[in-house]
PDB file of C-alpha atoms in Angstrom:
ATOM      1  CA  ASN S   1       8.472  -6.842   2.949  1.00 67.00           C
ATOM      2  CA  ALA S   2       6.917  -5.112   5.978  1.00 76.00           C
ATOM      3  CA  GLY S   3       3.788  -3.795   4.184  1.00 92.00           C
ATOM      4  CA  VAL S   4       2.317  -0.638   5.731  1.00 96.00           C
ATOM      5  CA  THR S   5       4.034   0.517   8.927  1.00 96.00           C
ATOM      6  CA  GLN S   6       2.531   3.103  11.258  1.00 97.00           C
ATOM      7  CA  THR S   7       4.072   4.803  14.286  1.00 97.00           C
ATOM      8  CA  PRO S   8       3.351   5.436  17.080  1.00 97.00           C
ATOM      9  CA  LYS S   9       0.866   2.711  18.003  1.00 97.00           C
ATOM     10  CA  PHE S  10      -0.430   4.616  21.039  1.00 97.00           C
ATOM     11  CA  GLN S  11      -0.279   8.320  21.884  1.00 97.00           C
ATOM     12  CA  VAL S  12      -1.855  10.624  24.452  1.00 97.00           C
ATOM     13  CA  LEU S  13      -1.916  14.325  23.643  1.00 97.00           C
ATOM     14  CA  LYS S  14      -3.055  17.386  25.497  1.00 98.00           C
ATOM     15  CA  THR S  15      -5.517  19.721  23.816  1.00 98.00           C
ATOM     16  CA  GLY S  16      -3.648  22.163  21.607  1.00 97.00           C
ATOM     17  CA  GLN S  17      -0.561  20.040  21.109  1.00 97.00           C
ATOM     18  CA  SER S  18       0.599  19.058  17.649  1.00 96.00           C
ATOM     19  CA  MET S  19       2.003  15.754  16.493  1.00 97.00           C
ATOM     20  CA  THR S  20       2.743  13.682  13.411  1.00 98.00           C
ATOM     21  CA  LEU S  21       1.602  10.129  12.734  1.00 98.00           C
ATOM     22  CA  GLN S  22       4.124   8.385  10.535  1.00 98.00           C
ATOM     23  CA  CYS S  23       3.225   5.974   7.726  1.00 98.00           C
ATOM     24  CA  ALA S  24       5.576   4.111   5.430  1.00 98.00           C
ATOM     25  CA  GLN S  25       5.050   1.373   2.849  1.00 96.00           C
ATOM     26  CA  ASP S  26       7.620  -0.749   1.043  1.00 95.00           C
ATOM     27  CA  MET S  27       5.411  -2.105  -1.747  1.00 93.00           C
ATOM     28  CA  ASN S  28       6.063   0.758  -4.181  1.00 92.00           C
ATOM     29  CA  HIS S  29       2.376   1.679  -4.091  1.00 93.00           C
ATOM     30  CA  GLU S  30       1.363   4.952  -5.687  1.00 92.00           C
ATOM     31  CA  TYR S  31      -1.830   5.444  -3.702  1.00 92.00           C
ATOM     32  CA  MET S  32      -1.787   6.146   0.052  1.00 94.00           C
ATOM     33  CA  SER S  33      -4.491   7.345   2.381  1.00 94.00           C
ATOM     34  CA  TRP S  34      -5.388   8.070   5.993  1.00 97.00           C
ATOM     35  CA  TYR S  35      -8.641   7.009   7.669  1.00 96.00           C
ATOM     36  CA  ARG S  36      -9.990   7.568  11.139  1.00 97.00           C
ATOM     37  CA  GLN S  37     -12.269   5.153  12.963  1.00 96.00           C
ATOM     38  CA  ASP S  38     -14.319   6.386  15.879  1.00 94.00           C
ATOM     39  CA  PRO S  39     -15.660   3.828  18.386  1.00 87.00           C
ATOM     40  CA  GLY S  40     -18.369   1.607  16.921  1.00 82.00           C
ATOM     41  CA  MET S  41     -18.195   3.246  13.521  1.00 85.00           C
ATOM     42  CA  GLY S  42     -16.798   2.696  10.076  1.00 88.00           C
ATOM     43  CA  LEU S  43     -13.675   4.269   8.646  1.00 93.00           C
ATOM     44  CA  ARG S  44     -13.751   7.791   7.228  1.00 94.00           C
ATOM     45  CA  LEU S  45     -11.232   9.136   4.734  1.00 93.00           C
ATOM     46  CA  ILE S  46      -9.148  12.084   5.958  1.00 96.00           C
ATOM     47  CA  HIS S  47      -6.614  12.712   3.164  1.00 96.00           C
ATOM     48  CA  TYR S  48      -5.221  10.722   0.288  1.00 93.00           C
ATOM     49  CA  SER S  49      -2.409  10.854  -2.254  1.00 93.00           C
ATOM     50  CA  VAL S  50      -2.258   9.370  -5.756  1.00 90.00           C
ATOM     51  CA  GLY S  51       1.518   9.797  -6.001  1.00 91.00           C
ATOM     52  CA  ALA S  52       4.542  11.692  -4.727  1.00 93.00           C
ATOM     53  CA  GLY S  53       3.878  15.422  -4.605  1.00 95.00           C
ATOM     54  CA  ILE S  54       0.081  15.035  -4.931  1.00 94.00           C
ATOM     55  CA  THR S  55      -2.389  15.125  -2.043  1.00 95.00           C
ATOM     56  CA  ASP S  56      -6.104  15.757  -1.754  1.00 93.00           C
ATOM     57  CA  GLN S  57      -8.801  15.999   0.887  1.00 93.00           C
ATOM     58  CA  GLY S  58     -11.129  13.222   1.844  1.00 92.00           C
ATOM     59  CA  GLU S  59     -14.361  13.285   3.805  1.00 90.00           C
ATOM     60  CA  VAL S  60     -13.041  14.704   7.118  1.00 95.00           C
ATOM     61  CA  PRO S  61      -9.862  16.753   6.434  1.00 96.00           C
ATOM     62  CA  ASN S  62     -10.289  19.606   8.929  1.00 96.00           C
ATOM     63  CA  GLY S  63      -7.546  19.775  11.561  1.00 96.00           C
ATOM     64  CA  TYR S  64      -5.127  17.576   9.614  1.00 98.00           C
ATOM     65  CA  ASN S  65      -2.329  18.167   7.129  1.00 97.00           C
ATOM     66  CA  VAL S  66      -0.468  15.709   4.923  1.00 98.00           C
ATOM     67  CA  SER S  67       2.471  15.727   2.547  1.00 97.00           C
ATOM     68  CA  ARG S  68       3.910  13.169   0.135  1.00 97.00           C
ATOM     69  CA  SER S  69       7.530  13.960  -0.598  1.00 97.00           C
ATOM     70  CA  THR S  70       8.400  10.342  -1.436  1.00 97.00           C
ATOM     71  CA  THR S  71       6.467   7.315  -2.712  1.00 95.00           C
ATOM     72  CA  GLU S  72       7.155   5.464   0.533  1.00 97.00           C
ATOM     73  CA  ASP S  73       6.073   7.979   3.204  1.00 98.00           C
ATOM     74  CA  PHE S  74       2.781   9.703   3.960  1.00 98.00           C
ATOM     75  CA  PRO S  75       2.793  11.449   7.362  1.00 98.00           C
ATOM     76  CA  LEU S  76      -0.369  12.860   8.951  1.00 98.00           C
ATOM     77  CA  ARG S  77      -0.018  16.005  11.040  1.00 98.00           C
ATOM     78  CA  LEU S  78      -2.444  17.122  13.703  1.00 97.00           C
ATOM     79  CA  LEU S  79      -2.042  20.874  13.890  1.00 92.00           C
ATOM     80  CA  SER S  80      -3.712  21.645  17.238  1.00 96.00           C
ATOM     81  CA  ALA S  81      -5.177  18.508  18.815  1.00 97.00           C
ATOM     82  CA  ALA S  82      -8.781  18.560  20.032  1.00 97.00           C
ATOM     83  CA  PRO S  83     -10.714  15.926  22.036  1.00 97.00           C
ATOM     84  CA  SER S  84     -12.844  15.325  18.927  1.00 96.00           C
ATOM     85  CA  GLN S  85      -9.739  13.909  17.254  1.00 97.00           C
ATOM     86  CA  THR S  86      -9.581  11.038  19.738  1.00 97.00           C
ATOM     87  CA  SER S  87      -9.797   8.067  17.406  1.00 97.00           C
ATOM     88  CA  VAL S  88      -7.953   5.180  15.822  1.00 97.00           C
ATOM     89  CA  TYR S  89      -6.055   6.198  12.713  1.00 98.00           C
ATOM     90  CA  PHE S  90      -5.310   3.800   9.878  1.00 97.00           C
ATOM     91  CA  CYS S  91      -2.904   4.415   7.045  1.00 97.00           C
ATOM     92  CA  ALA S  92      -3.473   2.450   3.839  1.00 94.00           C
ATOM     93  CA  SER S  93      -1.852   1.937   0.466  1.00 93.00           C
ATOM     94  CA  SER S  94      -2.668   0.316  -2.870  1.00 90.00           C
ATOM     95  CA  PRO S  95      -1.305   0.119  -6.416  1.00 86.00           C
ATOM     96  CA  ASP S  96      -2.210   3.028  -8.590  1.00 70.00           C
ATOM     97  CA  SER S  97      -5.140   1.675 -10.560  1.00 57.00           C
ATOM     98  CA  SER S  98      -8.689   1.580  -9.329  1.00 69.00           C
ATOM     99  CA  GLY S  99     -10.195  -1.541  -7.863  1.00 68.00           C
ATOM    100  CA  ASN S 100      -7.024  -2.876  -6.282  1.00 75.00           C
ATOM    101  CA  THR S 101      -6.779  -4.336  -2.821  1.00 82.00           C
ATOM    102  CA  ILE S 102      -6.127  -1.696  -0.173  1.00 87.00           C
ATOM    103  CA  TYR S 103      -3.618  -2.665   2.521  1.00 90.00           C
ATOM    104  CA  PHE S 104      -4.070  -1.184   5.982  1.00 94.00           C
ATOM    105  CA  GLY S 105      -1.458  -0.497   8.628  1.00 96.00           C
ATOM    106  CA  GLU S 106      -1.997  -1.779  12.158  1.00 96.00           C
ATOM    107  CA  GLY S 107      -3.501   1.485  13.395  1.00 97.00           C
ATOM    108  CA  SER S 108      -2.537   4.284  15.759  1.00 98.00           C
ATOM    109  CA  TRP S 109      -4.625   4.833  18.885  1.00 97.00           C
ATOM    110  CA  LEU S 110      -4.755   8.533  19.706  1.00 98.00           C
ATOM    111  CA  THR S 111      -6.317  10.048  22.830  1.00 97.00           C
ATOM    112  CA  VAL S 112      -6.606  13.812  23.240  1.00 97.00           C
ATOM    113  CA  VAL S 113      -7.270  14.983  26.803  1.00 97.00           C
TER     114      VAL S 113
ATOM    115  CA  GLY J   1     -20.421  12.193  -2.311  1.00 77.00           C
ATOM    116  CA  GLU J   2     -21.044   8.499  -1.932  1.00 83.00           C
ATOM    117  CA  ASN J   3     -23.445   7.349   0.788  1.00 89.00           C
ATOM    118  CA  VAL J   4     -23.241   3.745   2.021  1.00 94.00           C
ATOM    119  CA  GLU J   5     -25.786   2.218   4.372  1.00 96.00           C
ATOM    120  CA  GLN J   6     -25.205  -1.149   6.005  1.00 97.00           C
ATOM    121  CA  HIS J   7     -27.748  -3.393   7.729  1.00 97.00           C
ATOM    122  CA  PRO J   8     -28.160  -4.871  10.227  1.00 97.00           C
ATOM    123  CA  SER J   9     -25.893  -3.183  12.761  1.00 96.00           C
ATOM    124  CA  THR J  10     -25.780  -6.333  14.894  1.00 97.00           C
ATOM    125  CA  LEU J  11     -26.414  -9.944  13.950  1.00 98.00           C
ATOM    126  CA  SER J  12     -26.505 -12.933  16.258  1.00 98.00           C
ATOM    127  CA  VAL J  13     -26.594 -16.412  14.700  1.00 97.00           C
ATOM    128  CA  GLN J  14     -26.274 -19.970  15.906  1.00 98.00           C
ATOM    129  CA  GLU J  15     -23.152 -21.818  14.872  1.00 98.00           C
ATOM    130  CA  GLY J  16     -23.765 -23.536  11.558  1.00 97.00           C
ATOM    131  CA  ASP J  17     -26.445 -21.091  10.420  1.00 97.00           C
ATOM    132  CA  SER J  18     -26.009 -18.518   7.652  1.00 98.00           C
ATOM    133  CA  ALA J  19     -25.436 -14.784   8.053  1.00 98.00           C
ATOM    134  CA  VAL J  20     -26.379 -12.132   5.509  1.00 98.00           C
ATOM    135  CA  ILE J  21     -25.344  -8.474   5.581  1.00 98.00           C
ATOM    136  CA  LYS J  22     -26.630  -5.953   3.060  1.00 98.00           C
ATOM    137  CA  CYS J  23     -25.262  -2.617   1.869  1.00 98.00           C
ATOM    138  CA  THR J  24     -26.817   0.008  -0.350  1.00 97.00           C
ATOM    139  CA  TYR J  25     -24.969   2.817  -2.084  1.00 96.00           C
ATOM    140  CA  SER J  26     -25.875   6.001  -3.910  1.00 92.00           C
ATOM    141  CA  ASP J  27     -23.325   6.611  -6.694  1.00 88.00           C
ATOM    142  CA  SER J  28     -24.160   4.572  -9.788  1.00 85.00           C
ATOM    143  CA  ALA J  29     -20.604   5.137 -11.090  1.00 85.00           C
ATOM    144  CA  SER J  30     -19.100   3.095  -8.232  1.00 88.00           C
ATOM    145  CA  ASN J  31     -17.265   0.064  -9.538  1.00 88.00           C
ATOM    146  CA  TYR J  32     -15.526  -1.799  -6.724  1.00 90.00           C
ATOM    147  CA  PHE J  33     -17.154  -3.310  -3.639  1.00 94.00           C
ATOM    148  CA  PRO J  34     -14.919  -4.891  -0.980  1.00 94.00           C
ATOM    149  CA  TRP J  35     -15.867  -6.446   2.336  1.00 97.00           C
ATOM    150  CA  TYR J  36     -13.625  -6.201   5.390  1.00 95.00           C
ATOM    151  CA  LYS J  37     -13.541  -8.158   8.627  1.00 97.00           C
ATOM    152  CA  GLN J  38     -12.237  -6.421  11.713  1.00 96.00           C
ATOM    153  CA  GLU J  39     -11.478  -8.188  14.958  1.00 95.00           C
ATOM    154  CA  LEU J  40     -11.259  -6.243  18.186  1.00 92.00           C
ATOM    155  CA  GLY J  41      -8.178  -4.022  18.257  1.00 91.00           C
ATOM    156  CA  LYS J  42      -7.017  -5.130  14.812  1.00 94.00           C
ATOM    157  CA  ARG J  43      -6.840  -3.601  11.357  1.00 95.00           C
ATOM    158  CA  PRO J  44      -9.562  -4.265   8.762  1.00 94.00           C
ATOM    159  CA  GLN J  45      -8.761  -7.314   6.650  1.00 94.00           C
ATOM    160  CA  LEU J  46     -10.135  -7.804   3.151  1.00 93.00           C
ATOM    161  CA  ILE J  47     -12.184 -11.010   2.971  1.00 96.00           C
ATOM    162  CA  ILE J  48     -13.794 -10.750  -0.438  1.00 96.00           C
ATOM    163  CA  ASP J  49     -14.447  -8.163  -3.124  1.00 93.00           C
ATOM    164  CA  ILE J  50     -16.477  -7.828  -6.289  1.00 93.00           C
ATOM    165  CA  ARG J  51     -16.226  -5.579  -9.300  1.00 88.00           C
ATOM    166  CA  SER J  52     -19.080  -4.024 -11.204  1.00 82.00           C
ATOM    167  CA  ASN J  53     -18.856  -6.372 -14.182  1.00 82.00           C
ATOM    168  CA  VAL J  54     -19.613  -9.430 -12.010  1.00 81.00           C
ATOM    169  CA  GLY J  55     -22.877 -10.341 -10.280  1.00 90.00           C
ATOM    170  CA  GLU J  56     -21.637 -12.902  -7.782  1.00 94.00           C
ATOM    171  CA  LYS J  57     -18.372 -14.166  -6.342  1.00 94.00           C
ATOM    172  CA  LYS J  58     -17.740 -17.023  -3.947  1.00 96.00           C
ATOM    173  CA  ASP J  59     -14.769 -18.051  -1.825  1.00 94.00           C
ATOM    174  CA  GLN J  60     -15.393 -21.168   0.261  1.00 96.00           C
ATOM    175  CA  ARG J  61     -18.020 -20.212   2.893  1.00 97.00           C
ATOM    176  CA  ILE J  62     -18.167 -16.557   1.860  1.00 98.00           C
ATOM    177  CA  ALA J  63     -20.017 -15.092  -1.102  1.00 97.00           C
ATOM    178  CA  VAL J  64     -20.889 -11.618  -2.293  1.00 97.00           C
ATOM    179  CA  THR J  65     -23.712 -10.673  -4.645  1.00 97.00           C
ATOM    180  CA  LEU J  66     -24.070  -7.371  -6.460  1.00 96.00           C
ATOM    181  CA  ASN J  67     -27.167  -5.787  -7.963  1.00 94.00           C
ATOM    182  CA  LYS J  68     -25.989  -2.690  -9.830  1.00 92.00           C
ATOM    183  CA  THR J  69     -29.475  -1.729 -10.990  1.00 92.00           C
ATOM    184  CA  ALA J  70     -30.777  -1.590  -7.437  1.00 94.00           C
ATOM    185  CA  LYS J  71     -27.433  -0.340  -6.082  1.00 94.00           C
ATOM    186  CA  HIS J  72     -27.020  -2.912  -3.370  1.00 95.00           C
ATOM    187  CA  PHE J  73     -24.649  -5.758  -2.556  1.00 97.00           C
ATOM    188  CA  SER J  74     -24.650  -8.414   0.114  1.00 98.00           C
ATOM    189  CA  LEU J  75     -22.238 -10.609   2.040  1.00 98.00           C
ATOM    190  CA  HIS J  76     -23.289 -14.187   2.700  1.00 98.00           C
ATOM    191  CA  ILE J  77     -21.505 -16.395   5.226  1.00 98.00           C
ATOM    192  CA  THR J  78     -22.604 -20.018   5.315  1.00 97.00           C
ATOM    193  CA  GLU J  79     -21.967 -22.643   8.013  1.00 98.00           C
ATOM    194  CA  THR J  80     -20.902 -19.961  10.475  1.00 98.00           C
ATOM    195  CA  GLN J  81     -18.227 -20.757  13.038  1.00 97.00           C
ATOM    196  CA  PRO J  82     -17.278 -18.991  16.297  1.00 96.00           C
ATOM    197  CA  GLU J  83     -14.191 -17.529  14.589  1.00 96.00           C
ATOM    198  CA  ASP J  84     -16.509 -15.658  12.223  1.00 97.00           C
ATOM    199  CA  SER J  85     -17.478 -13.421  15.157  1.00 98.00           C
ATOM    200  CA  ALA J  86     -16.184  -9.930  14.318  1.00 97.00           C
ATOM    201  CA  VAL J  87     -17.290  -6.607  12.871  1.00 97.00           C
ATOM    202  CA  TYR J  88     -17.829  -6.640   9.112  1.00 97.00           C
ATOM    203  CA  PHE J  89     -17.654  -3.533   6.946  1.00 96.00           C
ATOM    204  CA  CYS J  90     -18.751  -3.055   3.390  1.00 97.00           C
ATOM    205  CA  ALA J  91     -17.102  -0.383   1.293  1.00 94.00           C
ATOM    206  CA  VAL J  92     -17.697   1.249  -2.059  1.00 93.00           C
ATOM    207  CA  GLU J  93     -15.060   2.735  -4.313  1.00 88.00           C
ATOM    208  CA  ALA J  94     -15.782   5.611  -6.610  1.00 74.00           C
ATOM    209  CA  ALA J  95     -13.117   7.310  -8.694  1.00 68.00           C
ATOM    210  CA  GLY J  96      -9.514   7.412  -7.521  1.00 65.00           C
ATOM    211  CA  ASN J  97      -9.483   4.535  -5.015  1.00 67.00           C
ATOM    212  CA  LYS J  98     -11.508   6.560  -2.496  1.00 80.00           C
ATOM    213  CA  LEU J  99     -13.346   4.081  -0.309  1.00 86.00           C
ATOM    214  CA  THR J 100     -16.537   4.974   1.526  1.00 91.00           C
ATOM    215  CA  PHE J 101     -17.341   2.551   4.324  1.00 92.00           C
ATOM    216  CA  GLY J 102     -20.625   1.391   5.746  1.00 94.00           C
ATOM    217  CA  GLY J 103     -21.254   1.685   9.468  1.00 93.00           C
ATOM    218  CA  GLY J 104     -20.394  -1.937  10.230  1.00 95.00           C
ATOM    219  CA  THR J 105     -22.203  -5.077  11.386  1.00 97.00           C
ATOM    220  CA  ARG J 106     -21.235  -6.776  14.617  1.00 97.00           C
ATOM    221  CA  VAL J 107     -21.654 -10.516  14.065  1.00 98.00           C
ATOM    222  CA  LEU J 108     -21.827 -12.887  17.011  1.00 98.00           C
ATOM    223  CA  VAL J 109     -21.784 -16.619  16.340  1.00 97.00           C
ATOM    224  CA  LYS J 110     -23.091 -18.546  19.325  1.00 96.00           C
ATOM    225  CA  PRO J 111     -21.707 -22.054  19.831  1.00 92.00           C
TER     226      PRO J 111
END
């Protein structure tokens, strides 16, 4: 049981490039989400999904796309990277009902130059 | 949307003393209040949580209290140890497992 797995761990992008952060969980969790954490700040919700085929926007969705074709995978796509998207990205999952423990992946450090 | 404020932003305590961090929130419908500890370069780790039907919860040296009327909750760490040094985040869950995080408190425990 690996939990929540994110790849890559580190990435440097040039402005305008696109890329996908991968996230997979093996706990059969219905709920998955992506957060970003800027230096010295708390986590902010980008997008989330309550089940396969269903996604919705969080607090800071602009510049990002997501899809949820399977229960296990929830990739985050940066469409045209900007320096403002330099951040640490955390994927998370939890069982479907409210008030359950949320499990975070180890994080992906992204730098846009 | 939900607004969560966390204070203080930094907290320095002597080993063995207590540390208290407070968070206030805006949405009275919020019903789940977790606390996370984050060490440098690591993922947030859940240390304790409380639900809206409970006023206080304790786990060894850590306790959380919730005042739903006043819309605030607090983390209490007693007998602090150097390994308690980290950044602590409160969070508030509204509908649909959407967590809103506070800005964090950097705790330094001096030996």
